[in-house]
Each structure stands twice: as C-alpha cells, then as structure tokens.
CSV table of C-alpha atoms and ligand atoms in Angstrom, one decimal:
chain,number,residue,atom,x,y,z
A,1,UNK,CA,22.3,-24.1,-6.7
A,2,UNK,CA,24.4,-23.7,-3.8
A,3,UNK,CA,26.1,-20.1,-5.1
A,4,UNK,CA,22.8,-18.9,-5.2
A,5,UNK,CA,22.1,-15.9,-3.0
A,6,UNK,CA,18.8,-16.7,-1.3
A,7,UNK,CA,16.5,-14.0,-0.8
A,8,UNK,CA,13.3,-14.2,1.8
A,9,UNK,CA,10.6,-12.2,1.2
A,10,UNK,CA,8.7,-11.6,4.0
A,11,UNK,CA,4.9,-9.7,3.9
A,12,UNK,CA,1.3,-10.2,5.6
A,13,UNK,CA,-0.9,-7.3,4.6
A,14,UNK,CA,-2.7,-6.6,0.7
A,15,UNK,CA,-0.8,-3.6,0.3
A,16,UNK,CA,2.4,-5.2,1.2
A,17,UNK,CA,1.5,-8.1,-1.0
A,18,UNK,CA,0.5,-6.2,-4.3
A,19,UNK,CA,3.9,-4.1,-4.1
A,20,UNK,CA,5.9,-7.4,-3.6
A,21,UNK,CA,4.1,-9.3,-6.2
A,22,UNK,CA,6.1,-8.0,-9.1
A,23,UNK,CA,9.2,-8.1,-7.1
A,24,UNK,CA,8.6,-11.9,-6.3
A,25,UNK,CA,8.3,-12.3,-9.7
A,26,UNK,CA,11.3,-10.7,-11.1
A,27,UNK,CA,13.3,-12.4,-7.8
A,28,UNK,CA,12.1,-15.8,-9.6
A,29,UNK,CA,13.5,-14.6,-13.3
A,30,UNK,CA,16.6,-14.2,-11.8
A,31,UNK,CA,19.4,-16.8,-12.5
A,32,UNK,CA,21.7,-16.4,-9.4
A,33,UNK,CA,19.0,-16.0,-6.6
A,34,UNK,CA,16.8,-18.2,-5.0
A,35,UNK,CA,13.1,-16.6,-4.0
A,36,UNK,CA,11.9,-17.8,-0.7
A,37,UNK,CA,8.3,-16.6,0.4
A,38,UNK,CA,7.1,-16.3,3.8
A,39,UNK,CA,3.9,-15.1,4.8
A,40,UNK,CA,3.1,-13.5,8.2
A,41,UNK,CA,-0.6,-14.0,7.6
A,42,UNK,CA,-1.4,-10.3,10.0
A,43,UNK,CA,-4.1,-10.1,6.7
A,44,UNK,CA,-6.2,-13.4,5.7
A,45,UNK,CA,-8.3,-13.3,3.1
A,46,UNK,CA,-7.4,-9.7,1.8
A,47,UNK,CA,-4.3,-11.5,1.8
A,48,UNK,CA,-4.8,-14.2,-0.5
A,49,UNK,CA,-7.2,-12.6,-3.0
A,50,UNK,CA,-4.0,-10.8,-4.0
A,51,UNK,CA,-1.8,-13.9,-3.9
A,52,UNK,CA,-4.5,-16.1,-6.4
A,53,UNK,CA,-4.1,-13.2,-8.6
A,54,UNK,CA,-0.5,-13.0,-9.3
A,55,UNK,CA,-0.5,-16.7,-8.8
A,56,UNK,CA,2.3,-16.6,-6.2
A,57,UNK,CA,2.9,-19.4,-3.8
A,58,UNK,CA,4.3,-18.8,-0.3
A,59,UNK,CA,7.2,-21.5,1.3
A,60,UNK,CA,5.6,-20.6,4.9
A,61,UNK,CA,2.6,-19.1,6.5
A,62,UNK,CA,2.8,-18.4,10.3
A,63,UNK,CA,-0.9,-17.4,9.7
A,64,UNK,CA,-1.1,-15.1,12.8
A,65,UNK,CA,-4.3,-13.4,12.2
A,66,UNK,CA,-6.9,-13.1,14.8
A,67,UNK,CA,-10.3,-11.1,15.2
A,68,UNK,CA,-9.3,-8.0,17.4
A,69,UNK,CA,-5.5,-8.0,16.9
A,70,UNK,CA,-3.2,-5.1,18.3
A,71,UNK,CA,0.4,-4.2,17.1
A,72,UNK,CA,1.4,-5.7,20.4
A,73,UNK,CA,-0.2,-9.5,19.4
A,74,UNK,CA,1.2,-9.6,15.8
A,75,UNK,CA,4.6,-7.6,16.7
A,76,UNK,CA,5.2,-10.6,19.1
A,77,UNK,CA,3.6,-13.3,16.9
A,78,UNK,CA,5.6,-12.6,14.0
A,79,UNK,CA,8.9,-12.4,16.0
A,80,UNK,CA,8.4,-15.5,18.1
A,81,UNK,CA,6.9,-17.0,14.2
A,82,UNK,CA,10.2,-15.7,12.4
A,83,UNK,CA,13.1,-17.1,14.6
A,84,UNK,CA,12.7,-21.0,13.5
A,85,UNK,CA,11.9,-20.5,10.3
A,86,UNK,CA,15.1,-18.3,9.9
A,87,UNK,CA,17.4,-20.3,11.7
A,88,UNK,CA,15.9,-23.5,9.1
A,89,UNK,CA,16.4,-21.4,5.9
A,90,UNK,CA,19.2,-19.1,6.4
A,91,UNK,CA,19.2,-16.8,3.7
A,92,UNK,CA,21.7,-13.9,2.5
A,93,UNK,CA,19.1,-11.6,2.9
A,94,UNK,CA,15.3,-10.9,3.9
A,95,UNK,CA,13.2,-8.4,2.5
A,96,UNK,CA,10.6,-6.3,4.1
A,97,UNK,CA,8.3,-3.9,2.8
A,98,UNK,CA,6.3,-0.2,4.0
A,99,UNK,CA,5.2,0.3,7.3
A,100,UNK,CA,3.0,-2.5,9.1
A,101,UNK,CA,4.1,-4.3,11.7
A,102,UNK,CA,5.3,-7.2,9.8
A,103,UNK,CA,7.7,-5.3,8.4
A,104,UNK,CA,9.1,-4.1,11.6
A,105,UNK,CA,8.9,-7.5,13.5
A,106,UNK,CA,9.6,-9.0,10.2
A,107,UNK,CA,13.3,-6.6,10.4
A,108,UNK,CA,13.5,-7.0,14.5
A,109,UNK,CA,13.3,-11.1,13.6
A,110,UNK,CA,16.2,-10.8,10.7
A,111,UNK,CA,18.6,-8.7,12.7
A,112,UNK,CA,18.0,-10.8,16.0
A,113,UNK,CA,19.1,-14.1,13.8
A,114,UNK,CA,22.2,-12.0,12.1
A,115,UNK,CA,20.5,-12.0,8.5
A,116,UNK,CA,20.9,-8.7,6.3
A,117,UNK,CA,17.5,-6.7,5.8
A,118,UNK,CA,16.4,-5.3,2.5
A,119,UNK,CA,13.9,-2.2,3.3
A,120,UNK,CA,11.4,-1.9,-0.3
A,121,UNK,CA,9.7,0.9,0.2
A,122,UNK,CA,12.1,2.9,2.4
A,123,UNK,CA,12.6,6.3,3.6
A,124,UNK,CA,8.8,7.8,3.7
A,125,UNK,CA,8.2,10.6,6.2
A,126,UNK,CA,5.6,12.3,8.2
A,127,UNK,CA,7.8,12.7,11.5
A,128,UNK,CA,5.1,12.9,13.1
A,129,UNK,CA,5.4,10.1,15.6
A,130,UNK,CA,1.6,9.3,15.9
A,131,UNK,CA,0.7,9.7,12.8
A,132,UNK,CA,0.2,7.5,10.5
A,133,UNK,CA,0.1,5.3,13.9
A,134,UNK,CA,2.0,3.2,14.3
A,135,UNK,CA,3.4,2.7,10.6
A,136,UNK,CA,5.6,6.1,11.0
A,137,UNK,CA,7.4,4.5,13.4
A,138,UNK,CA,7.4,1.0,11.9
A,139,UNK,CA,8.8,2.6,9.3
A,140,UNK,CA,11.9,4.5,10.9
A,141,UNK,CA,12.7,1.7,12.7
A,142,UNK,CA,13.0,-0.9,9.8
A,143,UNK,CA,15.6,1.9,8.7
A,144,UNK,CA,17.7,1.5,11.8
A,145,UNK,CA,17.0,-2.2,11.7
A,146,UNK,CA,18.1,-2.0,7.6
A,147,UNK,CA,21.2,-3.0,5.5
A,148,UNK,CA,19.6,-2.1,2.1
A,149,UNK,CA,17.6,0.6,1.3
A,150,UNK,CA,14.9,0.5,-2.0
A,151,UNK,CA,13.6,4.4,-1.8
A,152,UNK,CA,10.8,4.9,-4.4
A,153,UNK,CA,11.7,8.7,-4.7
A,154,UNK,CA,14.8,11.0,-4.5
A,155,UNK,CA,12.6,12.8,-1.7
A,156,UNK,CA,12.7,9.5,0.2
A,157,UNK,CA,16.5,9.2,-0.3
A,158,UNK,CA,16.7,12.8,0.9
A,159,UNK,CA,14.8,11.7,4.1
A,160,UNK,CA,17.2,8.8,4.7
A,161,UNK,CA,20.8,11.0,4.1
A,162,UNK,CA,19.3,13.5,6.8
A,163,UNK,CA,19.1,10.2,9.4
A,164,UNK,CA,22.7,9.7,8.5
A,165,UNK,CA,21.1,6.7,6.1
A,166,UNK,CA,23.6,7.2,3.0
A,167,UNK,CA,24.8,3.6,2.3
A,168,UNK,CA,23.4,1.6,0.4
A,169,UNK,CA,19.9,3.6,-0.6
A,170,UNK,CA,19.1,3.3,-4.4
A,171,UNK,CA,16.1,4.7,-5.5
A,172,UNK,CA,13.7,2.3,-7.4
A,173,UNK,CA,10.7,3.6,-7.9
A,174,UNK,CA,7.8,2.1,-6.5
A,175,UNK,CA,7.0,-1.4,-7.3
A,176,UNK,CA,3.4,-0.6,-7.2
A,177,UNK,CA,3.5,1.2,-10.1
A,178,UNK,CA,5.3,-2.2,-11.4
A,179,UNK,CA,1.8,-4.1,-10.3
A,180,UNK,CA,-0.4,-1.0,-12.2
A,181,UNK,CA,1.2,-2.0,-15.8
A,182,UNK,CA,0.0,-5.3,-15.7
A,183,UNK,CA,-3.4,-5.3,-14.3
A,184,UNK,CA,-5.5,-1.9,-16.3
A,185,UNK,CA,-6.9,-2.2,-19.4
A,186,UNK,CA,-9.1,-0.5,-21.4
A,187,UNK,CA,-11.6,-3.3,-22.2
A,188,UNK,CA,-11.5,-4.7,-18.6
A,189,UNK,CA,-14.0,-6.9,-17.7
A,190,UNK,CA,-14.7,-6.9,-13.7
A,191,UNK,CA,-14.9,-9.7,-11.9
A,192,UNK,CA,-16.9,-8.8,-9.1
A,193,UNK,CA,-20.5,-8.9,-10.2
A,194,UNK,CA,-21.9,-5.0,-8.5
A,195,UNK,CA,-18.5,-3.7,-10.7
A,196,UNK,CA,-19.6,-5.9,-13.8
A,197,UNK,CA,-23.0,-4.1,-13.3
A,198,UNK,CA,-22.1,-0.7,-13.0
A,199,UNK,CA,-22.4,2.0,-15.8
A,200,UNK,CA,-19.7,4.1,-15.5
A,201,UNK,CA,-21.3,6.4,-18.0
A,202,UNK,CA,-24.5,7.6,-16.0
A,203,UNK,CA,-23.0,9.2,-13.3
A,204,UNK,CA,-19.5,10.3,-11.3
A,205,UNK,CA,-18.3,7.5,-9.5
A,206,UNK,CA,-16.3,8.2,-6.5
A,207,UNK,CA,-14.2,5.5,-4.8
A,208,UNK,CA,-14.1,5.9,-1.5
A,209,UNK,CA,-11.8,3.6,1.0
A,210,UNK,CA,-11.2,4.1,4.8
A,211,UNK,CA,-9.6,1.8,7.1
A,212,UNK,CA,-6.9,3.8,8.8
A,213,UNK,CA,-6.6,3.0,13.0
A,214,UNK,CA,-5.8,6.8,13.6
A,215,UNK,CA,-8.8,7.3,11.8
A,216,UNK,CA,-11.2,4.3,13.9
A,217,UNK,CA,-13.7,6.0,16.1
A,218,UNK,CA,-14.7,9.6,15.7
A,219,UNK,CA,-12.3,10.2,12.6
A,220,UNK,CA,-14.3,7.5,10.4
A,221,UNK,CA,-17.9,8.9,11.2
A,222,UNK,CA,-16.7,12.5,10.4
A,223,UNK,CA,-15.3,11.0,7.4
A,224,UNK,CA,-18.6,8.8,6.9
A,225,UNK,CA,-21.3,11.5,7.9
A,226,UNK,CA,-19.3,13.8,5.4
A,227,UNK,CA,-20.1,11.4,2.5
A,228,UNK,CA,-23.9,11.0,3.7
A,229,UNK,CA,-24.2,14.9,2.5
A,230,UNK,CA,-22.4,14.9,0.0
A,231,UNK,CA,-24.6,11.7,-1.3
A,232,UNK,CA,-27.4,13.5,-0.3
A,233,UNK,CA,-26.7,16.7,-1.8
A,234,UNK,CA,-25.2,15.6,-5.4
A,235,UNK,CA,-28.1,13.3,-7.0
A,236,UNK,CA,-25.3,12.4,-10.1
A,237,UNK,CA,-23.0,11.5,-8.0
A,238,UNK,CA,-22.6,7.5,-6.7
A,239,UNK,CA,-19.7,6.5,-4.2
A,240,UNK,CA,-18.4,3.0,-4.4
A,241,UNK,CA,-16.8,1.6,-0.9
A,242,UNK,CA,-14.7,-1.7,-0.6
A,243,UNK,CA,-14.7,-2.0,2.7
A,244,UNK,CA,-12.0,-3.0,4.5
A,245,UNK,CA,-12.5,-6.4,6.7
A,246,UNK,CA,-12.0,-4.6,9.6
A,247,UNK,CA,-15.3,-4.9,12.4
A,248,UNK,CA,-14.6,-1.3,13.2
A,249,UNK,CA,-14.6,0.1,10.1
A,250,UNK,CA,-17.4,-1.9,8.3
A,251,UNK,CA,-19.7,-1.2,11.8
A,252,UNK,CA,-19.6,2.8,11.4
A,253,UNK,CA,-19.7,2.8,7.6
A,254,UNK,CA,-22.8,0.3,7.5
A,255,UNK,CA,-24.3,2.7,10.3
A,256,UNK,CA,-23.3,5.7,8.7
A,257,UNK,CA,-23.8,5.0,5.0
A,258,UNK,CA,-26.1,2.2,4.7
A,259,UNK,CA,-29.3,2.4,2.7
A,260,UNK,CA,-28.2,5.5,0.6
A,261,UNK,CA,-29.2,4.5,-3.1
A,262,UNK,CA,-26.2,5.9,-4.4
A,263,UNK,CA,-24.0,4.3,-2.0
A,264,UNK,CA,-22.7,1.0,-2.8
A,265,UNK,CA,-21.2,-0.3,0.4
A,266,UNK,CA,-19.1,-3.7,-1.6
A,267,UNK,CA,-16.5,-6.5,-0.5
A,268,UNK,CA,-12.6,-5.6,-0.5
A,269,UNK,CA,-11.9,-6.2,-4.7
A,270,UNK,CA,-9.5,-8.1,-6.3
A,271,UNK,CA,-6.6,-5.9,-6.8
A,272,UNK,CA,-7.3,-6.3,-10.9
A,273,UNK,CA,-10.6,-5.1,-10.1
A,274,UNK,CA,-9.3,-2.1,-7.9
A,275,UNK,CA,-6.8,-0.6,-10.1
A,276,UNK,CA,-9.6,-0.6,-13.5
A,277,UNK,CA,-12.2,0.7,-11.3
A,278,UNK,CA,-10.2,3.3,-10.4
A,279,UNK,CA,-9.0,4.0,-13.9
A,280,UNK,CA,-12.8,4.5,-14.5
A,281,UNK,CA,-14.1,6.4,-11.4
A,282,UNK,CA,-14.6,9.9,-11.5
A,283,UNK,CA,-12.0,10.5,-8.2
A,284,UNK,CA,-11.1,9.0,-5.4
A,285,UNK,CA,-11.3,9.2,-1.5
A,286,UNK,CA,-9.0,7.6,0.5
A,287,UNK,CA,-7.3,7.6,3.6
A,288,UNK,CA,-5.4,4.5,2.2
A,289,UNK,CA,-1.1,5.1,1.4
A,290,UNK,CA,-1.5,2.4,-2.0
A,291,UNK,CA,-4.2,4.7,-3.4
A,292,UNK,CA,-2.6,7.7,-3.2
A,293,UNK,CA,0.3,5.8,-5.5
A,294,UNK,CA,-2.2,4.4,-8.0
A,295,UNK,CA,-4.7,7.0,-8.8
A,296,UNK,CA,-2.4,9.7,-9.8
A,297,UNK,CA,-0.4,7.3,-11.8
A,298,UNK,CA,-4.2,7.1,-13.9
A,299,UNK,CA,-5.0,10.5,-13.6
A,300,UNK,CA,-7.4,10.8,-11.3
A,301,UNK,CA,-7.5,13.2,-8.6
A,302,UNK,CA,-7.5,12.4,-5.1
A,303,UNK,CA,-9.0,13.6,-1.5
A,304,UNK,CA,-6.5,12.4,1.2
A,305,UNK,CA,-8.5,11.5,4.0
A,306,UNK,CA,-6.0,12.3,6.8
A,307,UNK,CA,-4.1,15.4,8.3
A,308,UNK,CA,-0.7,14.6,6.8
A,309,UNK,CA,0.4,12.2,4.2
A,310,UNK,CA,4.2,10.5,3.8
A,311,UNK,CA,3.5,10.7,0.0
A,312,UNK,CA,3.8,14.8,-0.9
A,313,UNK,CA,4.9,14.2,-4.0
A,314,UNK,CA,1.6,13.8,-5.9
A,315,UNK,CA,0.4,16.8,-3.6
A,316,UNK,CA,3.3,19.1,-4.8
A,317,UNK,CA,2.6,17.7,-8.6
A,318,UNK,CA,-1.1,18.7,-7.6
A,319,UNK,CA,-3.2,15.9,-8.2
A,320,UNK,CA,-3.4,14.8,-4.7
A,321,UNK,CA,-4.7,17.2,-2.2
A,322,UNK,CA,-5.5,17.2,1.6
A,323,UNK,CA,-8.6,17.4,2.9
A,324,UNK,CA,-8.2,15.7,6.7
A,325,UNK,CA,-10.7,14.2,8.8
A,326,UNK,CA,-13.4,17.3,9.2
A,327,UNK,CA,-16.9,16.5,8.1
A,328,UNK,CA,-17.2,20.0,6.7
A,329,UNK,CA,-13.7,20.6,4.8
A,330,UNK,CA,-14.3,17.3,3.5
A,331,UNK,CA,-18.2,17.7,2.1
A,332,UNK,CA,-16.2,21.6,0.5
A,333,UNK,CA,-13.6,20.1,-0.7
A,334,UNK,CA,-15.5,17.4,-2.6
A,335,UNK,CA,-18.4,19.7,-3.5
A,336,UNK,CA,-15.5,21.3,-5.7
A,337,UNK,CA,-14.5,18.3,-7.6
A,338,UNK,CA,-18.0,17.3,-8.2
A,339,UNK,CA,-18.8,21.1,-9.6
A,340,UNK,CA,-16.1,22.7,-11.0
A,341,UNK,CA,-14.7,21.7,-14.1
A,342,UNK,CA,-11.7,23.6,-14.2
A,343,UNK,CA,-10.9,23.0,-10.8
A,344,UNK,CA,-11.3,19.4,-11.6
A,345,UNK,CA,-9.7,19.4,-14.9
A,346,UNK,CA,-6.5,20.9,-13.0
A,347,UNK,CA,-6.4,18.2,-10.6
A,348,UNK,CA,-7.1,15.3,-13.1
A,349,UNK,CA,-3.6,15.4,-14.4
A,350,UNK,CA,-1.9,11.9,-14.7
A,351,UNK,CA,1.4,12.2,-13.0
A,352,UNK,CA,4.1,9.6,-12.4
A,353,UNK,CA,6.9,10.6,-9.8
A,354,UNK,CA,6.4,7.4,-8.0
A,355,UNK,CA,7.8,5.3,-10.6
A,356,UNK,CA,8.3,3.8,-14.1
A,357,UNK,CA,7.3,0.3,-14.0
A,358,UNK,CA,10.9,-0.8,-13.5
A,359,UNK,CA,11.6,-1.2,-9.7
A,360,UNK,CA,11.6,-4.2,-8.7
A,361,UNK,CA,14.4,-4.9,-11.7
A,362,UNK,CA,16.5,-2.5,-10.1
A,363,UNK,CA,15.9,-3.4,-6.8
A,364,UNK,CA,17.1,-7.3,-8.1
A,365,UNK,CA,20.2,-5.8,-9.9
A,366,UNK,CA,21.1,-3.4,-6.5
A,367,UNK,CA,20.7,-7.0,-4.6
A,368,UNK,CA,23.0,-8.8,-6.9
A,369,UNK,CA,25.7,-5.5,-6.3
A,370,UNK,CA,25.7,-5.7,-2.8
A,371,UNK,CA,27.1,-9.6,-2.9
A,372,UNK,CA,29.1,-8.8,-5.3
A,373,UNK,CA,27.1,-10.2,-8.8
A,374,UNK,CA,26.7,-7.4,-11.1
A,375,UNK,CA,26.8,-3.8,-11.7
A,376,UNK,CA,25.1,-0.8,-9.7
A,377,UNK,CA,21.8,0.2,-11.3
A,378,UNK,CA,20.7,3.5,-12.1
A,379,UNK,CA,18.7,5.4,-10.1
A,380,UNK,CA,14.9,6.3,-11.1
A,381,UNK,CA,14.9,9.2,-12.7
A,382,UNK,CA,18.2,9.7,-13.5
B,1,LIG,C1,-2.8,-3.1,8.5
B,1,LIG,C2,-1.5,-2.3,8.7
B,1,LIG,C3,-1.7,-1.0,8.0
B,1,LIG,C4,-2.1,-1.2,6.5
B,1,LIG,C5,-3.3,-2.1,6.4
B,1,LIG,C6,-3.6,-2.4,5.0
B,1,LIG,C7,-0.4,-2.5,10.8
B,1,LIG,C8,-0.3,-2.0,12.3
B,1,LIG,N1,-1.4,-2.0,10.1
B,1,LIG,O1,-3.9,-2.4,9.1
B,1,LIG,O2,-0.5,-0.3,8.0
B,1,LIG,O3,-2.4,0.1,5.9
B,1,LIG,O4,-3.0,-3.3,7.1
B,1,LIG,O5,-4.9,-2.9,4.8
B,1,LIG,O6,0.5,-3.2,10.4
B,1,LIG,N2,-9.2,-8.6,8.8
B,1,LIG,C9,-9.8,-9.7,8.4
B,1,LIG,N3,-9.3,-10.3,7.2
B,1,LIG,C10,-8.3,-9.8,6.5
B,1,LIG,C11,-7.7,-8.6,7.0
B,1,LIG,C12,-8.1,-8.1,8.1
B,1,LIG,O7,-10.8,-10.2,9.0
B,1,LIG,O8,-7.9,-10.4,5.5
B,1,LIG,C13,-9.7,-8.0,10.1
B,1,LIG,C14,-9.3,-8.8,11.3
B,1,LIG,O9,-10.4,-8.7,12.2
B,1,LIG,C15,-8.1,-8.0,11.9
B,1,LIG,C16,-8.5,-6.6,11.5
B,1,LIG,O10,-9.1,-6.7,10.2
B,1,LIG,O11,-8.0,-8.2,13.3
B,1,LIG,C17,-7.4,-5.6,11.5
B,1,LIG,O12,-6.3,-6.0,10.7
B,1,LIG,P1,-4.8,-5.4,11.0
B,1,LIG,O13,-3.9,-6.0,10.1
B,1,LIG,O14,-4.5,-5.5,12.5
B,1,LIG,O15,-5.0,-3.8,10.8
B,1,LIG,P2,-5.3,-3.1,9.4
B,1,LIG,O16,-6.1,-1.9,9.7
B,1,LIG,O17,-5.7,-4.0,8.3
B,2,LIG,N1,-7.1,-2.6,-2.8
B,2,LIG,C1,-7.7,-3.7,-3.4
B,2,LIG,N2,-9.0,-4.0,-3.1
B,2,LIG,C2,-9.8,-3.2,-2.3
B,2,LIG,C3,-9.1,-2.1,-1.7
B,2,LIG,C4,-7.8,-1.8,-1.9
B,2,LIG,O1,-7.1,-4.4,-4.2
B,2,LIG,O2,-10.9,-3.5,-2.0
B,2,LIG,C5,-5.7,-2.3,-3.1
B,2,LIG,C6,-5.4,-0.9,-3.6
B,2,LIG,O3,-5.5,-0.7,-5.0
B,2,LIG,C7,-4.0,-0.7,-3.1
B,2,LIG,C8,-3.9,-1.5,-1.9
B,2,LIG,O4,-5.0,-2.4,-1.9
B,2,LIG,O5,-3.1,-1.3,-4.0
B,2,LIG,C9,-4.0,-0.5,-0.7
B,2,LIG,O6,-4.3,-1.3,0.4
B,2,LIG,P1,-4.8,-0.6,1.8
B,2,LIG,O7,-5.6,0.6,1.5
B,2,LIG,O8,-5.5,-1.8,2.5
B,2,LIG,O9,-3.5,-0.3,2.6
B,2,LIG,P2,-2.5,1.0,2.6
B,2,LIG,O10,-2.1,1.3,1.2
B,2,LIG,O11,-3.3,2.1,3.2
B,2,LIG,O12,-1.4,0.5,3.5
C-alpha cells in the first residue's frame, strides 16, 4: 500500500464528471496507484445523475452549491474547502479537469499545499479573454498552476509549446470519447419516459442545449426566439431541450419556447440517455464544449451556438460549423440543414480527431512515468 502513488481526483460540474468517469475507473485498475475522489459539489444533482451512472463513489464532498452562485463564491469555497482535506490526504498528485472554476480553485488549492497538478483536458484556446467567460481563463491559469499536462489534440499541444508549456504535455485524446464507447448502442432503450416515447422515425429531431453565462440575457432569447421560427416555420421538424438547472436559462427558454407542440422543453438526461439520443437526432444545437466532442464523434452535424469555439478541430474536419448568437444567421443556418440534403449529407460525416477511446489509459501510464513506474506512452495519433 504505502508505495502506492495516490492520485486525487478532483471535479464538481457534469461535464467534468463524465470526462473523469472513465479515468476514475482506469485510476482504480491500476496496481500501483491509489484513486482518491473528491467532489467540489459547484453542480448537485446534474452532478450525481452522472456519478449513479458510472457507479462511482466520491471519498469527500465539500458540497458548495448554492442558488445564485458566482465564480467569486465557488472560487473561494472550493479553496478554503480544499486546504484541509489536502493537508489530511496528501497525495503525489491531484488531478483537475477543463475549464470551470473547480478546476482552477481546485489547481490554486493543490499548488498553495505543495501537491503536483495533473491538467486532463489541457491546452484549449480561444485567447479571447472573455470568451468562453470565465473558462478561457480558468483554463490558462490551471496551465500556469500545472505540473502535467493531458492535451486531447496535437493542436492543444501546439497551444501549450507556444506558452513555453513543453514539459511534460502528452496528448491523450479526450476521455470523453472514452465515456461515448461505453454508453451508445444501437438497441438503446431510454430511461427517461418523453425519450422512451419519442419516434425518432416521424420527424428530424434536433437537440438543442444552452446554458452558456456569456450567453445568459440577451444571447439566450436571440438564441431562443431563433428556434421559435425555425419551429414555426419547419412543421417536420421537433427540437428536444434538456435544460440546464440553471433559473436563468430555464426562465427565458420556458418564456421563449414554451407551448410550441414541437418543442419539448425536458429535464437535464442521464448522460446514457444524452449520448443515444444524440446518436439518433437529426443534428444538434449547442452552445455546450462536451457536445461539440460527442456529436461529431456519431456523425451528426453541429450548430455552435457561440461566436468562437476552443474546439476548431471538428470545424476544420467540417462537421461542426459556427453559427453565433444572431437570431437570423442562426434561423439560415439551420433552415440549411433542415432543407438541403447535400449540404446536410456533407456535414453529417462521423469524424474522430478528439480521440480513440484510449485516454484515460494513457493518461494513467504518463502518471506512472512521471514518478518513475513505467514507460512513456505514445501520443494519440502517432
Ligand atoms: C458550470 C461551469 C461551466 C460548465 C457548466 C457545465 C464555471 C464558472 N462554469 O456552469 O464552465 O460549462 O458548469 O454545465 O465553472 N444548478 C442546480 N443544480 C445543478 C447544477 C446547477 O440547481 O446540479 C443551478 C444552481 O442554481 C447554480 C446554477 O445552476 O447556482 C449555475 O451553476 P454554475 O455551476 O455556477 O454554472 P454553470 O452554468 O452550470
Ligand atoms: N449532458 C447530459 N445530459 C443533459 C445535457 C448534457 O448528460 O441533459 C452531457 C453531454 O452529453 C456532455 C456534457 O453533459 O457530455 C456537457 O455538459 P454541459 O453542456 O453542461 O457542459 P460543457 O460541456 O458546456 O462544459
């Protein structure tokens, strides 16, 4: 036991959760470490839908949530959370993962206590300081704050080397793409009871998600009154919205988009329920980063909901396109999908540069190098 190297995995949101589930899984397979899990709770029960379904137990919970929280609230809650907890456990290392402000405060809280910071997820770039806000800068500083860098793409590496970041980055992959192997199938059956009753056959569903702050306010009704027409206008056409648990953005969609027959306004879904629903949707709208991963990786194209997006990849491979926060570029661009097959067919590509299913083993065998237990992995792609 006591040659173990104990890693402490440290997460609060769904996203984060999802893309550290198959890591936390393969950290437990792993002879010579010891998995600790700590949970900042900045998510609830988005939080621990995810965690029931990959049946993963935390070791702490500083449970920090509250209605109306700001970056300031859970920056300083999870730093003031972190400090006993790491000066109790001590590991060799703490991961962190993405952009939200548990991973920064989560990074701050390691380096303030002297414990090395593994960064899953690293190197993603829109240099543009306010947007996504605040993750582009949560994200840049967890570099600084870094030891080990996991970058799902060479691109991301690329990012790093030009901040001077060139030791110890390895691309991975992205472990979401890890999570997406073991949760579609082809005879899925959906939990949630609307899903369960939807025929996917008897018209073009379009899943729709929005929860962005940038986007809160003006941004979201643009993006909301856009989907009004576009519901309005295209009678086969029926949008499906989880929405997000967020007052703000559940106020202006129900305002928006309520009482449209063919828009279902739902309940954030089980992440098994996500991932096949979007394997059977027509395409996808999404201001979300996750999505953007997922939906190429199935082949279905994808509206990006914002002005810029830290993910170009699937953009350059063409699946993923831009359509920003306009009512009227968004209702065009969409109107295109919906009625052009060719411009549809050339969009519905599946494409995979985010991964191959295998980070989170290399980002275990690139944690065992660093101390010294095994040999360097290979880079994705290489
Ligand atoms: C956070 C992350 C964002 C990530 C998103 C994923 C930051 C600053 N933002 O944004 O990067 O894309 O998570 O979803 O780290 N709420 C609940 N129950 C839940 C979750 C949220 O009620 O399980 C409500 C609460 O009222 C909470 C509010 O949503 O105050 C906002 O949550 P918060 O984590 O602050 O912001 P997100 O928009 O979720
Ligand atoms: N997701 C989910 N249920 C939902 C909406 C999203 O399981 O109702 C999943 C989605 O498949 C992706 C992740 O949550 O894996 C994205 O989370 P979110 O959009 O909240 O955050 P972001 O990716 O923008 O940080």
């Amino acid at each position: 036991m006591t040659n173990k190297i104990k890693v402490m995995s440290v997460f609060g949101t769904r996203p984060e959760a999802i893309k550290m589930a198959p890591l936390i899984k393969e950290l437990e397979k792993r002879e010579n470490i010891e998995s600790i899990v700590c949970l900042t709770g900045q998510h609830r029960e988005m939080l621990m839908q995810v965690l029931n379904t990959f049946n993963i137990e935390a070791d702490f919970n500083l449970d920090i949530m509250r209605p109306g929280q700001t970056v300031t609230t859970i920056t300083t809650d999870v730093l003031s959370g972190m400090e006993n907890i790491l000066k109790d456990v001590k590991p060799d290392i703490m991961l962190v993962h993405g952009d939200t402000s548990t991973s920064f405060a989560g990074a701050l809280a390691a380096f303030y206590a002297g414990v090395r910071v593994g960064h899953v997820e690293a190197g993603l770039r829109t240099y543009d300081k306010l947007s996504p806000f605040p993750e582009e800068m949560n994200r840049q500083m967890t570099s600084r704050l870094a030891d080990l860098h996991f970058a799902p793409t060479k691109a991301n590496r690329e990012n790093l080397k030009r901040e001077n970041v060139s030791d110890n980055v390895y691309v991975t992959g992205n472990t979401v793409i890890d999570a997406l192997s073991t949760t579609v199938s082809k005879n899925y059956r959906f939990a949630d009871k609307v899903l369960d009753a939807v025929d996917f056959n008897n018209a073009k569903y379009i899943l729709l998600t929005a929860h962005r702050r940038e986007n809160l306010g003006q941004p979201l009704r643009q993006i909301c009154q856009a989907v009004s027409i576009l519901a309005k206008d295209n009678a086969d056409v029926k949008f499906i919205y989880p929405m997000h648990l967020n007052p703000l953005v559940r106020n202006t969609a129900r305002e928006i988009l309520g009482g449209l027959d063919n828009v279902i306004l739902t309940e954030p879904v089980d992440v098994c329920d996500m991932h096949n629903l979007m394997n059977r949707c027509y395409m996808v709208m999404t201001d979300s980063g996750g999505l953007q991963e997922e939906a190429p990786a199935l082949g279905k194209p994808v509206l990006v909901l914002r002005t810029e997006t830290e993910r170009p990849e699937a953009v350059t491979a063409g699946t993923v396109k831009i359509a920003g926060v306009e009512t009227d570029t968004i209702v065009g661009m969409a109107n295109t999908l919906i009625r052009d097959t060719a411009a549809y067919s050339s969009q519905a590509e599946a494409v995979n540069p985010y991964g191959d299913g295998h980070a989170s083993a290399r980002i275990c065998d690139a944690i065992l190098y660093y101390f010294g237990l095994g040999d360097k992995p290979k880079d994705f792609g290489e």
